[in-house]
PDB file of C-alpha atoms in Angstrom:
ATOM      1  CA  MET I   1      17.684 -10.338   2.011  1.00  0.00           C
ATOM      2  CA  GLU I   2      15.237 -12.873   0.513  1.00  0.00           C
ATOM      3  CA  ALA I   3      15.509 -15.170   3.546  1.00  0.00           C
ATOM      4  CA  LEU I   4      14.899 -12.247   5.896  1.00  0.00           C
ATOM      5  CA  ALA I   5      11.907 -11.085   3.834  1.00  0.00           C
ATOM      6  CA  LEU I   6      10.443 -14.600   3.884  1.00  0.00           C
ATOM      7  CA  ALA I   7      10.929 -14.798   7.656  1.00  0.00           C
ATOM      8  CA  VAL I   8       9.250 -11.403   8.134  1.00  0.00           C
ATOM      9  CA  PHE I   9       6.345 -12.411   5.890  1.00  0.00           C
ATOM     10  CA  THR I  10       5.848 -15.737   7.668  1.00  0.00           C
ATOM     11  CA  ALA I  11       6.041 -14.148  11.111  1.00  0.00           C
ATOM     12  CA  SER I  12       3.618 -11.361  10.182  1.00  0.00           C
ATOM     13  CA  LEU I  13       1.157 -13.839   8.670  1.00  0.00           C
ATOM     14  CA  ILE I  14       1.301 -16.131  11.705  1.00  0.00           C
ATOM     15  CA  GLY I  15       1.199 -13.180  14.102  1.00  0.00           C
ATOM     16  CA  SER I  16      -1.634 -11.380  12.328  1.00  0.00           C
ATOM     17  CA  PRO I  17      -4.162 -12.368  15.038  1.00  0.00           C
ATOM     18  CA  HIS I  18      -2.249  -9.928  17.233  1.00  0.00           C
ATOM     19  CA  CYS I  19      -2.804  -7.277  14.562  1.00  0.00           C
ATOM     20  CA  VAL I  20      -6.514  -8.070  14.563  1.00  0.00           C
ATOM     21  CA  GLY I  21      -6.604  -7.564  18.320  1.00  0.00           C
ATOM     22  CA  MET I  22      -4.610  -4.350  18.166  1.00  0.00           C
ATOM     23  CA  CYS I  23      -5.951  -2.768  14.968  1.00  0.00           C
ATOM     24  CA  GLY I  24      -9.277  -4.584  14.520  1.00  0.00           C
ATOM     25  CA  PRO I  25     -11.195  -1.959  16.508  1.00  0.00           C
ATOM     26  CA  PHE I  26      -9.981   0.691  14.082  1.00  0.00           C
ATOM     27  CA  ALA I  27     -11.683  -1.267  11.325  1.00  0.00           C
ATOM     28  CA  MET I  28     -14.975  -0.226  12.936  1.00  0.00           C
ATOM     29  CA  LEU I  29     -14.234   3.302  11.779  1.00  0.00           C
ATOM     30  CA  LEU I  30     -14.426   1.980   8.226  1.00  0.00           C
ATOM     31  CA  GLY I  31     -17.953   0.632   8.741  1.00  0.00           C
ATOM     32  CA  ALA I  32     -19.930   3.668   7.622  1.00  0.00           C
ATOM     33  CA  ARG I  33     -21.839   2.944   4.466  1.00  0.00           C
ATOM     34  CA  GLY I  34     -22.346   5.363   1.640  1.00  0.00           C
ATOM     35  CA  ARG I  35     -24.817   5.466  -1.230  1.00  0.00           C
ATOM     36  CA  ASP I  36     -22.864   2.974  -3.327  1.00  0.00           C
ATOM     37  CA  GLN I  37     -22.707  -0.115  -1.099  1.00  0.00           C
ATOM     38  CA  ALA I  38     -19.914  -1.879  -3.016  1.00  0.00           C
ATOM     39  CA  SER I  39     -17.576   1.109  -3.055  1.00  0.00           C
ATOM     40  CA  ALA I  40     -18.514   1.891   0.538  1.00  0.00           C
ATOM     41  CA  THR I  41     -17.289  -1.584   1.436  1.00  0.00           C
ATOM     42  CA  TRP I  42     -14.007  -1.835  -0.462  1.00  0.00           C
ATOM     43  CA  ARG I  43     -12.719   1.672  -1.054  1.00  0.00           C
ATOM     44  CA  PRO I  44     -12.234   2.568   2.627  1.00  0.00           C
ATOM     45  CA  ILE I  45     -10.584  -0.800   3.272  1.00  0.00           C
ATOM     46  CA  VAL I  46      -8.200  -0.330   0.336  1.00  0.00           C
ATOM     47  CA  ALA I  47      -7.487   3.222   1.528  1.00  0.00           C
ATOM     48  CA  TYR I  48      -6.849   1.903   5.057  1.00  0.00           C
ATOM     49  CA  HIS I  49      -4.355  -0.668   3.839  1.00  0.00           C
ATOM     50  CA  THR I  50      -2.722   1.858   1.510  1.00  0.00           C
ATOM     51  CA  GLY I  51      -2.306   4.260   4.423  1.00  0.00           C
ATOM     52  CA  ARG I  52      -0.767   1.460   6.490  1.00  0.00           C
ATOM     53  CA  LEU I  53       1.594   0.533   3.655  1.00  0.00           C
ATOM     54  CA  VAL I  54       2.782   4.117   3.206  1.00  0.00           C
ATOM     55  CA  GLY I  55       3.210   4.590   6.959  1.00  0.00           C
ATOM     56  CA  TYR I  56       5.003   1.277   7.512  1.00  0.00           C
ATOM     57  CA  ALA I  57       7.327   1.723   4.532  1.00  0.00           C
ATOM     58  CA  ALA I  58       8.201   5.250   5.676  1.00  0.00           C
ATOM     59  CA  LEU I  59       8.807   3.994   9.217  1.00  0.00           C
ATOM     60  CA  GLY I  60      11.020   1.192   7.866  1.00  0.00           C
ATOM     61  CA  ALA I  61      13.000   3.654   5.756  1.00  0.00           C
ATOM     62  CA  VAL I  62      13.546   5.991   8.720  1.00  0.00           C
ATOM     63  CA  ALA I  63      14.550   3.087  10.973  1.00  0.00           C
ATOM     64  CA  ALA I  64      17.002   1.810   8.346  1.00  0.00           C
ATOM     65  CA  ALA I  65      18.470   5.310   7.988  1.00  0.00           C
ATOM     66  CA  VAL I  66      19.034   5.360  11.757  1.00  0.00           C
ATOM     67  CA  GLY I  67      20.599   1.901  11.442  1.00  0.00           C
ATOM     68  CA  ALA I  68      22.881   3.154   8.667  1.00  0.00           C
ATOM     69  CA  ALA I  69      23.919   6.090  10.870  1.00  0.00           C
ATOM     70  CA  LEU I  70      24.688   3.665  13.697  1.00  0.00           C
ATOM     71  CA  ASP I  71      26.742   1.556  11.308  1.00  0.00           C
ATOM     72  CA  LEU I  72      28.648   4.594  10.088  1.00  0.00           C
ATOM     73  CA  GLY I  73      29.378   5.673  13.648  1.00  0.00           C
ATOM     74  CA  GLY I  74      30.380   2.133  14.543  1.00  0.00           C
ATOM     75  CA  THR I  75      32.700   1.926  11.552  1.00  0.00           C
ATOM     76  CA  LEU I  76      34.383   5.152  12.606  1.00  0.00           C
ATOM     77  CA  ILE I  77      35.178   3.671  16.018  1.00  0.00           C
ATOM     78  CA  GLY I  78      36.038   0.231  14.662  1.00  0.00           C
ATOM     79  CA  ILE I  79      32.834  -1.727  15.357  1.00  0.00           C
ATOM     80  CA  GLN I  80      31.259  -3.194  12.235  1.00  0.00           C
ATOM     81  CA  ARG I  81      27.488  -3.728  11.747  1.00  0.00           C
ATOM     82  CA  VAL I  82      26.348  -1.863  14.859  1.00  0.00           C
ATOM     83  CA  ALA I  83      22.778  -1.684  13.502  1.00  0.00           C
ATOM     84  CA  ALA I  84      22.469  -5.469  13.160  1.00  0.00           C
ATOM     85  CA  ILE I  85      23.993  -6.057  16.603  1.00  0.00           C
ATOM     86  CA  SER I  86      21.720  -3.421  18.186  1.00  0.00           C
ATOM     87  CA  ALA I  87      18.641  -4.805  16.414  1.00  0.00           C
ATOM     88  CA  GLY I  88      19.515  -8.331  17.541  1.00  0.00           C
ATOM     89  CA  ALA I  89      20.026  -7.220  21.122  1.00  0.00           C
ATOM     90  CA  LEU I  90      16.695  -5.369  21.167  1.00  0.00           C
ATOM     91  CA  MET I  91      14.924  -8.424  19.729  1.00  0.00           C
ATOM     92  CA  VAL I  92      16.412 -10.576  22.501  1.00  0.00           C
ATOM     93  CA  VAL I  93      15.220  -8.059  25.117  1.00  0.00           C
ATOM     94  CA  PHE I  94      11.708  -8.087  23.547  1.00  0.00           C
ATOM     95  CA  GLY I  95      11.725 -11.894  23.703  1.00  0.00           C
ATOM     96  CA  ILE I  96      12.872 -12.028  27.321  1.00  0.00           C
ATOM     97  CA  VAL I  97      10.235  -9.500  28.394  1.00  0.00           C
ATOM     98  CA  ALA I  98       7.545 -11.476  26.519  1.00  0.00           C
ATOM     99  CA  LEU I  99       8.632 -14.738  28.164  1.00  0.00           C
ATOM    100  CA  LEU I 100       8.662 -13.126  31.598  1.00  0.00           C
ATOM    101  CA  ARG I 101       5.141 -11.786  31.040  1.00  0.00           C
ATOM    102  CA  LEU I 102       3.905 -15.213  29.923  1.00  0.00           C
ATOM    103  CA  ARG I 103       5.342 -16.726  33.102  1.00  0.00           C
ATOM    104  CA  GLY I 104       3.758 -13.985  35.214  1.00  0.00           C
ATOM    105  CA  LEU I 105       7.196 -12.866  36.351  1.00  0.00           C
ATOM    106  CA  GLY I 106       7.580  -9.686  34.399  1.00  0.00           C
ATOM    107  CA  SER I 107       6.238  -6.414  35.620  1.00  0.00           C
ATOM    108  CA  LEU I 108       7.928  -4.439  32.881  1.00  0.00           C
ATOM    109  CA  HIS I 109       5.250  -2.510  31.054  1.00  0.00           C
ATOM    110  CA  PHE I 110       6.117   0.000  28.410  1.00  0.00           C
ATOM    111  CA  GLN I 111       3.530   2.677  27.933  1.00  0.00           C
ATOM    112  CA  ALA I 112       3.293   5.310  25.298  1.00  0.00           C
ATOM    113  CA  PRO I 113       3.849   8.820  26.566  1.00  0.00           C
ATOM    114  CA  PRO I 114       0.558  10.529  27.481  1.00  0.00           C
ATOM    115  CA  TRP I 115       0.985  13.136  24.754  1.00  0.00           C
ATOM    116  CA  LEU I 116       1.073  10.368  22.124  1.00  0.00           C
ATOM    117  CA  GLY I 117      -2.166   8.844  23.437  1.00  0.00           C
ATOM    118  CA  GLN I 118      -3.835  12.252  23.378  1.00  0.00           C
ATOM    119  CA  LEU I 119      -2.566  12.888  19.848  1.00  0.00           C
ATOM    120  CA  LEU I 120      -3.928   9.535  18.674  1.00  0.00           C
ATOM    121  CA  GLN I 121      -7.310  10.179  20.292  1.00  0.00           C
ATOM    122  CA  ARG I 122      -7.631  13.605  18.652  1.00  0.00           C
ATOM    123  CA  ALA I 123      -6.508  12.240  15.290  1.00  0.00           C
ATOM    124  CA  HIS I 124      -8.976   9.343  15.425  1.00  0.00           C
ATOM    125  CA  ARG I 125     -11.823  11.691  16.402  1.00  0.00           C
ATOM    126  CA  MET I 126     -10.900  13.860  13.434  1.00  0.00           C
ATOM    127  CA  ALA I 127     -10.723  10.795  11.165  1.00  0.00           C
ATOM    128  CA  ALA I 128     -14.193   9.670  12.278  1.00  0.00           C
ATOM    129  CA  SER I 129     -15.660  12.843  10.778  1.00  0.00           C
ATOM    130  CA  LEU I 130     -14.051  12.303   7.361  1.00  0.00           C
ATOM    131  CA  PRO I 131     -15.706  10.648   4.355  1.00  0.00           C
ATOM    132  CA  PRO I 132     -15.102   6.849   4.299  1.00  0.00           C
ATOM    133  CA  VAL I 133     -12.117   6.734   1.904  1.00  0.00           C
ATOM    134  CA  GLN I 134     -10.231   9.579   3.586  1.00  0.00           C
ATOM    135  CA  ARG I 135     -11.119   8.068   6.966  1.00  0.00           C
ATOM    136  CA  GLY I 136      -9.616   4.736   5.904  1.00  0.00           C
ATOM    137  CA  ALA I 137      -6.381   6.306   4.653  1.00  0.00           C
ATOM    138  CA  THR I 138      -6.008   8.479   7.752  1.00  0.00           C
ATOM    139  CA  VAL I 139      -6.636   5.618  10.163  1.00  0.00           C
ATOM    140  CA  GLY I 140      -4.169   3.480   8.211  1.00  0.00           C
ATOM    141  CA  LEU I 141      -1.475   6.140   8.445  1.00  0.00           C
ATOM    142  CA  LEU I 142      -2.114   6.571  12.164  1.00  0.00           C
ATOM    143  CA  THR I 143      -1.317   2.921  12.891  1.00  0.00           C
ATOM    144  CA  VAL I 144       2.416   3.721  12.818  1.00  0.00           C
ATOM    145  CA  LEU I 145       1.904   5.722  16.019  1.00  0.00           C
ATOM    146  CA  LEU I 146       0.434   2.826  17.983  1.00  0.00           C
ATOM    147  CA  PRO I 147       2.559   1.568  20.875  1.00  0.00           C
ATOM    148  CA  CYS I 148       2.661  -1.933  19.402  1.00  0.00           C
ATOM    149  CA  GLY I 149       5.576  -4.164  20.328  1.00  0.00           C
ATOM    150  CA  TRP I 150       4.806  -6.494  17.406  1.00  0.00           C
ATOM    151  CA  LEU I 151       5.024  -3.641  14.897  1.00  0.00           C
ATOM    152  CA  TYR I 152       8.175  -2.234  16.461  1.00  0.00           C
ATOM    153  CA  ALA I 153       9.887  -5.623  16.505  1.00  0.00           C
ATOM    154  CA  PHE I 154       9.736  -5.463  12.703  1.00  0.00           C
ATOM    155  CA  VAL I 155      10.807  -1.817  12.700  1.00  0.00           C
ATOM    156  CA  ILE I 156      13.884  -2.886  14.678  1.00  0.00           C
ATOM    157  CA  THR I 157      14.501  -5.586  12.070  1.00  0.00           C
ATOM    158  CA  ALA I 158      14.246  -2.920   9.350  1.00  0.00           C
ATOM    159  CA  ALA I 159      16.768  -0.791  11.265  1.00  0.00           C
ATOM    160  CA  GLY I 160      19.147  -3.742  11.299  1.00  0.00           C
ATOM    161  CA  THR I 161      19.290  -3.716   7.491  1.00  0.00           C
ATOM    162  CA  ALA I 162      20.940  -0.269   7.591  1.00  0.00           C
ATOM    163  CA  ASN I 163      19.608   0.241   4.059  1.00  0.00           C
ATOM    164  CA  VAL I 164      16.694   2.614   3.452  1.00  0.00           C
ATOM    165  CA  LEU I 165      15.264   0.618   0.529  1.00  0.00           C
ATOM    166  CA  HIS I 166      15.629  -2.707   2.344  1.00  0.00           C
ATOM    167  CA  GLY I 167      14.053  -1.258   5.485  1.00  0.00           C
ATOM    168  CA  ALA I 168      11.066   0.081   3.557  1.00  0.00           C
ATOM    169  CA  ALA I 169      10.754  -3.215   1.663  1.00  0.00           C
ATOM    170  CA  LEU I 170      10.828  -5.291   4.865  1.00  0.00           C
ATOM    171  CA  MET I 171       8.058  -3.205   6.360  1.00  0.00           C
ATOM    172  CA  ALA I 172       6.069  -3.614   3.128  1.00  0.00           C
ATOM    173  CA  VAL I 173       6.535  -7.390   3.470  1.00  0.00           C
ATOM    174  CA  PHE I 174       5.337  -7.162   7.087  1.00  0.00           C
ATOM    175  CA  TRP I 175       2.295  -5.240   5.823  1.00  0.00           C
ATOM    176  CA  ILE I 176       1.516  -7.904   3.198  1.00  0.00           C
ATOM    177  CA  GLY I 177       1.366 -10.570   5.903  1.00  0.00           C
ATOM    178  CA  THR I 178      -1.163  -8.574   7.934  1.00  0.00           C
ATOM    179  CA  VAL I 179      -3.497  -7.616   5.081  1.00  0.00           C
ATOM    180  CA  PRO I 180      -5.545 -10.855   4.884  1.00  0.00           C
ATOM    181  CA  ALA I 181      -6.567 -10.984   8.565  1.00  0.00           C
ATOM    182  CA  LEU I 182      -7.253  -7.254   8.855  1.00  0.00           C
ATOM    183  CA  SER I 183      -9.249  -7.304   5.601  1.00  0.00           C
ATOM    184  CA  ILE I 184     -11.426 -10.121   6.877  1.00  0.00           C
ATOM    185  CA  VAL I 185     -12.125  -8.163  10.055  1.00  0.00           C
ATOM    186  CA  ALA I 186     -12.818  -4.918   8.197  1.00  0.00           C
ATOM    187  CA  VAL I 187     -15.176  -6.589   5.704  1.00  0.00           C
ATOM    188  CA  GLY I 188     -16.916  -8.537   8.464  1.00  0.00           C
ATOM    189  CA  ILE I 189     -17.510  -5.470  10.602  1.00  0.00           C
ATOM    190  CA  ASN I 190     -18.647  -3.535   7.547  1.00  0.00           C
ATOM    191  CA  ARG I 191     -21.175  -6.239   6.639  1.00  0.00           C
ATOM    192  CA  LEU I 192     -22.468  -6.372  10.199  1.00  0.00           C
ATOM    193  CA  SER I 193     -22.972  -2.622  10.240  1.00  0.00           C
TER     194      SER I 193
END
């Protein structure tokens, strides 16, 4: 488990520029300043990251529970570690699609269902009207609903553990790797505003 956690941390740290591109615009919602400038800067950012941590850990736990159910079903029919095999196969498919896109050969585009986009838009509009700390926490929680292949690659990895605690922990490790880059963006945008 330690080697997997280290790999997830390293990958999330190296891949955090993707997170900045995907989630950086949401950091603009944290830019409203209150009376107390210092707390207006850090409290919403801490709330944002806390919301992300809670959402990612919960998503990892749910994915691992699904993985455990797949393993149980696989064991009943004589196939061991179905979750790990399924997670590995999905990761290979993600990689092939990414390589095809880089080569300009892939036209496979996965889009979120329209209802999810509408839900996210309504939720973000609602979050924009909240005080800064609640806004940060809400926006952080909403990031689990983004149609982000990078995020869901790690969710698939969490599912492959087939252990709820390990799945939640792996997603927490993923979160740790993304915190520095997203914090820099959030603080920078806040200072500019």
